[in-house]
Coordinates of C-alpha atoms in Angstrom, one line a residue:
M1 CA -2.3 52.2 6.3
L2 CA -0.2 53.3 9.5
K3 CA -1.7 50.3 12.7
A4 CA -1.3 48.1 10.1
L5 CA 1.9 48.2 9.4
E6 CA 2.4 49.1 12.8
K7 CA 1.2 45.1 13.6
T8 CA 3.1 43.4 11.0
H9 CA 5.9 45.1 13.4
Q10 CA 4.1 44.1 16.5
Q11 CA 3.7 40.8 15.5
A12 CA 7.4 40.1 14.0
A13 CA 8.0 40.3 17.3
P14 CA 7.2 36.7 18.8
E15 CA 9.6 34.5 17.5
A16 CA 12.1 37.1 18.6
S17 CA 11.4 36.8 21.7
S18 CA 11.0 33.3 21.2
F19 CA 14.8 32.6 19.9
L20 CA 16.1 34.6 22.6
S21 CA 13.8 33.0 25.3
D22 CA 15.3 30.1 23.5
Q23 CA 18.7 31.5 24.0
V24 CA 18.6 32.6 27.2
A25 CA 17.3 28.9 27.8
A26 CA 20.6 28.0 26.5
L27 CA 22.5 30.2 27.6
L28 CA 21.9 29.3 31.6
G29 CA 21.8 25.3 30.4
Y30 CA 25.6 25.7 30.2
D31 CA 26.4 26.6 33.9
P32 CA 26.5 23.5 35.7
G33 CA 28.8 22.7 32.1
V34 CA 30.9 26.0 33.2
R35 CA 31.5 25.5 36.7
A36 CA 32.3 21.9 36.0
G37 CA 35.4 23.5 34.1
E38 CA 34.4 22.2 30.6
R39 CA 35.4 23.7 28.3
D40 CA 33.3 22.8 25.6
A41 CA 30.5 24.4 27.6
S42 CA 32.5 27.8 28.5
S43 CA 32.6 28.3 24.7
E44 CA 29.0 27.4 24.3
M45 CA 27.7 29.8 26.7
N46 CA 30.2 31.9 25.2
A47 CA 28.3 31.7 21.8
A48 CA 25.2 32.1 23.9
A49 CA 25.6 35.4 25.4
G50 CA 26.6 36.3 22.4
R51 CA 23.4 35.4 20.1
V52 CA 21.3 37.1 22.7
W53 CA 23.2 40.4 22.6
S54 CA 23.3 40.6 18.9
V55 CA 18.9 39.4 18.6
L56 CA 18.8 42.4 21.6
G57 CA 20.5 44.7 19.6
D58 CA 18.0 44.5 16.6
R59 CA 16.5 47.9 17.5
R60 CA 13.7 47.5 15.1
L61 CA 12.4 44.7 17.8
F62 CA 12.9 45.6 20.8
D63 CA 13.7 49.0 23.2
R64 CA 16.5 50.7 22.5
T65 CA 16.8 51.5 26.8
A66 CA 15.0 48.4 28.1
V67 CA 18.4 46.7 25.6
D68 CA 21.4 48.9 26.4
G69 CA 21.3 47.8 30.0
L70 CA 21.1 43.8 29.2
R71 CA 23.2 44.1 26.0
G72 CA 26.1 45.8 28.8
E73 CA 25.6 42.9 30.9
L74 CA 26.4 40.1 28.1
A75 CA 29.3 41.9 27.2
W76 CA 30.6 42.2 30.6
L77 CA 30.3 38.1 31.0
S78 CA 30.9 37.2 26.9
E79 CA 34.5 38.6 29.0
A80 CA 34.7 36.9 32.2
L81 CA 34.0 33.8 29.8
G82 CA 36.5 34.4 27.5
P83 CA 39.8 33.5 28.1
L84 CA 38.6 29.8 29.4
S85 CA 36.8 29.2 26.2
Q86 CA 40.5 29.7 24.2
S87 CA 42.4 28.2 27.5
A88 CA 43.1 24.4 27.1
P89 CA 43.7 22.3 30.4
V90 CA 47.9 20.8 29.7
H91 CA 47.2 17.4 28.8
D92 CA 50.5 15.5 29.7
Q93 CA 50.0 12.3 29.2
N94 CA 51.3 9.8 31.8
R95 CA 48.6 12.8 33.8
A96 CA 46.0 11.9 32.3
H97 CA 46.2 7.8 33.0
I98 CA 46.7 8.8 36.5
H99 CA 45.3 12.0 37.4
G100 CA 43.8 13.3 34.5
P101 CA 45.0 16.6 32.8
A102 CA 46.6 18.9 34.3
Q103 CA 45.5 22.4 34.9
G104 CA 48.2 25.4 33.8
P105 CA 48.9 28.4 35.5
A106 CA 46.7 30.0 32.2
Y107 CA 43.7 27.8 32.7
E108 CA 43.8 28.2 36.6
A109 CA 43.7 31.8 36.3
A110 CA 40.6 31.8 33.8
Y111 CA 38.8 29.5 35.4
D112 CA 39.5 30.7 39.0
R113 CA 38.2 34.4 36.5
A114 CA 35.1 32.9 34.7
L115 CA 33.6 31.3 37.9
A116 CA 33.9 34.3 40.2
A117 CA 31.2 35.4 37.4
L118 CA 28.7 33.7 37.6
E119 CA 29.1 33.5 41.8
S120 CA 29.0 37.3 42.0
D121 CA 25.7 39.3 42.3
R122 CA 26.1 41.4 39.5
Y123 CA 25.4 37.7 37.4
F124 CA 22.3 36.3 39.6
R125 CA 21.2 40.2 38.2
M126 CA 22.3 39.6 34.7
V127 CA 19.7 36.7 34.4
A128 CA 17.0 37.6 36.2
D129 CA 17.3 40.8 34.2
L130 CA 16.9 38.9 31.2
Q131 CA 14.1 36.4 32.3
R132 CA 11.8 39.9 33.3
F133 CA 12.9 40.7 29.6
C134 CA 12.1 37.1 27.9
S135 CA 8.7 36.7 29.3
A136 CA 7.2 40.6 28.4
P137 CA 9.9 41.7 26.2
P138 CA 9.7 45.8 25.7
V139 CA 8.8 46.1 21.6
G140 CA 10.6 49.3 20.1
Q141 CA 7.6 51.2 17.7
P142 CA 8.5 51.7 14.4
R143 CA 9.8 55.5 12.8
R144 CA 6.5 56.7 12.0
S145 CA 8.5 59.4 9.7
H146 CA 10.0 56.2 8.3
L147 CA 7.2 54.6 7.3
Y148 CA 5.7 57.5 6.2
R149 CA 8.7 58.1 3.6
R150 CA 8.8 54.8 2.8
H151 CA 4.9 53.5 2.4
L152 CA 3.5 57.2 1.2
Y153 CA 7.0 58.2 -1.2
R154 CA 7.9 56.5 -3.4
G155 CA 8.4 59.5 -6.1

């Protein structure tokens, strides 16, 4: 009975792994837009990082020791992107028609911070680690005592 339960648990991982891979691809897909200073791209990349962080947090699916470092790096990335996501370019109607939207100091600082994060070795290590993780996700093992208690002792 325990072997059957473990097999069922193992089969849930491919769906989560597929979703995780899709979210990592989305995160990386927004990278060029963030580098170009697009506020929406920053918001979307930040949201994708949050979804990856959440999926990795499911201790039933993935090995905890393998995901803790990745989750920390995703939190760092979100912290770096957050201010750009929340800072809007200053729109001056006269300037917008001639030169495009003006960039306020808060926006420029947020953009510089996000760009510095995306150009860092830390970011590239995180991307490589995420891609490695997605190619062979370490599946968490169910706690045996929990499985016995739930399925054998129904009293």
